[in-house]
C-alpha positions as a Python dict, from the first residue, in 0.01 Angstrom:
ca = {
    (1, 'M'): (0, 0, 0),
    (2, 'D'): (113, 352, -67),
    (3, 'L'): (99, 645, 175),
    (4, 'L'): (-264, 719, 86),
    (5, 'G'): (-380, 361, 155),
    (6, 'R'): (-421, 263, -212),
    (7, 'K'): (-310, -78, -330),
    (8, 'E'): (-4, -68, -551),
    (9, 'S'): (-24, -220, -895),
    (10, 'N'): (178, -532, -965),
    (11, 'A'): (228, -423, -1326),
    (12, 'K'): (568, -265, -1256),
    (13, 'K'): (734, -573, -1105),
    (14, 'P'): (877, -724, -1428),
    (15, 'Y'): (977, -374, -1535),
    (16, 'V'): (1172, -320, -1212),
    (17, 'G'): (1369, -644, -1261),
    (18, 'W'): (1469, -541, -1612),
    (19, 'F'): (1557, -193, -1493),
    (20, 'R'): (1781, -316, -1213),
    (21, 'G'): (1998, -502, -1463),
    (22, 'Y'): (1995, -224, -1718),
    (23, 'V'): (2120, 65, -1505),
    (24, 'P'): (2451, -97, -1395),
    (25, 'C'): (2528, -188, -1758),
    (26, 'L'): (2457, 169, -1864),
    (27, 'L'): (2683, 305, -1588),
    (28, 'I'): (2970, 79, -1698),
    (29, 'V'): (2935, 204, -2056),
    (30, 'V'): (2929, 567, -1938),
    (31, 'A'): (3234, 518, -1714),
    (32, 'V'): (3428, 370, -2006),
    (33, 'E'): (3310, 655, -2229),
    (34, 'F'): (3453, 917, -1992),
    (35, 'L'): (3781, 740, -1912),
    (36, 'P'): (3976, 977, -2144),
    (37, 'A'): (3884, 1260, -1904),
    (38, 'I'): (4119, 1103, -1650),
    (39, 'S'): (4419, 1207, -1860),
    (40, 'C'): (4313, 1575, -1856),
    (41, 'R'): (4514, 1825, -1657),
    (42, 'L'): (4402, 2162, -1523),
    (43, 'Y'): (4286, 2446, -1742),
    (44, 'L'): (4115, 2784, -1718),
    (45, 'D'): (3941, 2830, -1380),
    (46, 'D'): (4095, 2511, -1242),
    (47, 'W'): (4424, 2695, -1186),
    (48, 'Q'): (4259, 2971, -983),
    (49, 'Q'): (4066, 2721, -774),
    (50, 'V'): (4371, 2507, -700),
    (51, 'G'): (4557, 2828, -609),
    (52, 'I'): (4283, 2917, -361),
    (53, 'L'): (4290, 2566, -213),
    (54, 'T'): (4668, 2560, -173),
    (55, 'G'): (4697, 2920, -54),
    (56, 'D'): (4898, 3030, -359),
    (57, 'F'): (4622, 3261, -480),
    (58, 'D'): (4572, 3592, -300),
    (59, 'V'): (4239, 3596, -122),
    (60, 'P'): (4143, 3924, 46),
    (61, 'D'): (4166, 3903, 425),
    (62, 'E'): (3799, 3989, 471),
    (63, 'E'): (3689, 3708, 239),
    (64, 'S'): (3666, 3338, 315),
    (65, 'P'): (3815, 3100, 57),
    (66, 'L'): (3471, 2937, 45),
    (67, 'V'): (3320, 3265, -75),
    (68, 'E'): (3612, 3355, -300),
    (69, 'F'): (3611, 3020, -479),
    (70, 'Y'): (3346, 3122, -733),
    (71, 'T'): (3411, 3497, -726),
    (72, 'F'): (3502, 3632, -1067),
    (73, 'A'): (3476, 4002, -985),
    (74, 'N'): (3460, 4139, -631),
    (75, 'G'): (3358, 4498, -700),
    (76, 'T'): (3698, 4664, -664),
    (77, 'S'): (3795, 4868, -966),
    (78, 'A'): (4163, 4765, -939),
    (79, 'Q'): (4082, 4396, -973),
    (80, 'T'): (3827, 4454, -1249),
    (81, 'L'): (4062, 4672, -1454),
    (82, 'D'): (4341, 4417, -1403),
    (83, 'R'): (4115, 4145, -1544),
    (84, 'V'): (4022, 4370, -1836),
    (85, 'D'): (4393, 4424, -1907),
    (86, 'Q'): (4450, 4047, -1898),
    (87, 'G'): (4164, 3989, -2141),
    (88, 'Q'): (3949, 3798, -1892),
    (89, 'L'): (3675, 4062, -1908),
    (90, 'P'): (3566, 4283, -2203),
    (91, 'W'): (3686, 4643, -2225),
    (92, 'W'): (3338, 4782, -2157),
    (93, 'T'): (3302, 4608, -1816),
    (94, 'D'): (3184, 4827, -1530),
    (95, 'A'): (3478, 4892, -1295),
    (96, 'E'): (3265, 4802, -990),
    (97, 'L'): (3133, 4473, -1129),
    (98, 'K'): (3044, 4208, -869),
    (99, 'L'): (3017, 3853, -996),
    (100, 'R'): (3013, 3575, -738),
    (101, 'F'): (2822, 3254, -699),
    (102, 'C'): (2727, 3061, -386),
    (103, 'R'): (2804, 2695, -455),
    (104, 'P'): (2896, 2544, -118),
    (105, 'L'): (2862, 2174, -211),
    (106, 'S'): (3085, 2219, -513),
    (107, 'V'): (3345, 2404, -306),
    (108, 'V'): (3342, 2130, -43),
    (109, 'S'): (3390, 1867, -314),
    (110, 'H'): (3698, 2053, -437),
    (111, 'Y'): (3834, 2075, -83),
    (112, 'V'): (3784, 1698, -50),
    (113, 'D'): (3974, 1652, -378),
    (114, 'Q'): (4261, 1865, -253),
    (115, 'W'): (4266, 1693, 85),
    (116, 'L'): (4258, 1337, -49),
    (117, 'W'): (4433, 1365, -386),
    (118, 'A'): (4635, 1687, -391),
    (119, 'D'): (4879, 1559, -652),
    (120, 'S'): (4651, 1337, -860),
    (121, 'F'): (4443, 1508, -1124),
    (122, 'A'): (4331, 1164, -1246),
    (123, 'L'): (4158, 1091, -915),
    (124, 'M'): (3999, 1436, -917),
    (125, 'H'): (3856, 1358, -1260),
    (126, 'C'): (3739, 1017, -1132),
    (127, 'H'): (3551, 1208, -862),
    (128, 'S'): (3373, 1411, -1130),
    (129, 'I'): (3295, 1095, -1327),
    (130, 'C'): (3138, 945, -1014),
    (131, 'W'): (2916, 1252, -978),
    (132, 'Y'): (2815, 1214, -1344),
    (133, 'L'): (2730, 847, -1290),
    (134, 'L'): (2503, 955, -1005),
    (135, 'V'): (2333, 1210, -1233),
    (136, 'V'): (2279, 945, -1503),
    (137, 'T'): (2131, 707, -1245),
    (138, 'V'): (1892, 973, -1116),
    (139, 'A'): (1789, 1062, -1474),
    (140, 'A'): (1716, 696, -1554),
    (141, 'Y'): (1503, 660, -1241),
    (142, 'V'): (1315, 982, -1320),
    (143, 'Y'): (1244, 856, -1672),
    (144, 'R'): (1113, 532, -1525),
    (145, 'D'): (900, 701, -1263),
    (146, 'I'): (722, 939, -1500),
    (147, 'G'): (561, 640, -1667),
    (148, 'M'): (763, 593, -1983),
    (149, 'T'): (766, 251, -2148),
    (150, 'P'): (1075, 35, -2085),
    (151, 'L'): (1203, 93, -2439),
    (152, 'A'): (1156, 471, -2406),
    (153, 'V'): (1329, 471, -2066),
    (154, 'G'): (1624, 280, -2209),
    (155, 'L'): (1660, 506, -2512),
    (156, 'A'): (1617, 826, -2311),
    (157, 'A'): (1872, 717, -2050),
    (158, 'V'): (2126, 615, -2316),
    (159, 'C'): (2077, 941, -2508),
    (160, 'F'): (2120, 1142, -2189),
    (161, 'A'): (2423, 942, -2075),
    (162, 'I'): (2622, 960, -2399),
    (163, 'D'): (2533, 1316, -2494),
    (164, 'D'): (2854, 1490, -2598),
    (165, 'N'): (2744, 1815, -2433),
    (166, 'H'): (2821, 1655, -2096),
    (167, 'A'): (3189, 1602, -2183),
    (168, 'I'): (3296, 1953, -2080),
    (169, 'T'): (3096, 1930, -1759),
    (170, 'V'): (3266, 1604, -1665),
    (171, 'G'): (3616, 1683, -1795),
    (172, 'W'): (3650, 2034, -1652),
    (173, 'L'): (3700, 2021, -1276),
    (174, 'A'): (3590, 2381, -1216),
    (175, 'N'): (3261, 2295, -1384),
    (176, 'R'): (3171, 2024, -1134),
    (177, 'N'): (2906, 2252, -987),
    (178, 'H'): (2686, 2161, -1287),
    (179, 'L'): (2691, 1798, -1174),
    (180, 'I'): (2614, 1870, -811),
}
C-alpha cells in the first residue's frame, strides 16, 4: 500500500527487474566513455581554484576562501581593470562589477579533492565521473517514474548518458558545480 492507503499495482514488477539489470550496464558504458577525461590536466578556472585551495592565490583578508572560490569580480575597480587588461573581461566592463556565486557543495567537493588527492588530477577527474554516474542514475530513475515505457526509458537514458554536451561538464573540474 502507498501512503494514501491505495493498493499498488503489480504491473511494474517485471519492469523493475529489467531496470535493475539495465542501469549498472549503462553506468559501466558511461564510465568507459569518460575514461579519457582522466588524462586531462588543469585548465582555465581550475588553476585559480587550486591556487585558492593551496593558498597560492591571493584571497582578500575579509573574504573566506569558500566565498572567494566562485568569485570572478569582487567589486573593486583595481581587480576589475586588471582582469580587463589580462583579457578575462571585455573592455566595456563596469569597474565596480560584482560577480560571485554561492556553490557550497561544489566548493566542499573541491576541498575533498585537494585533501585526499592533492597531486593526482586523475583521481579528481574520477571524482567528477562518479558525480556524473550519479546524475545518469537519477535521470534513468526519473524517466522510469514518469511512466515511460521500458524501451523509451532505455533510449532516453542512453541518449542522456552519452550526450557529448556533458563532456565539458565532466572533464573540466571547475565545472563540477553543474553535476552537483
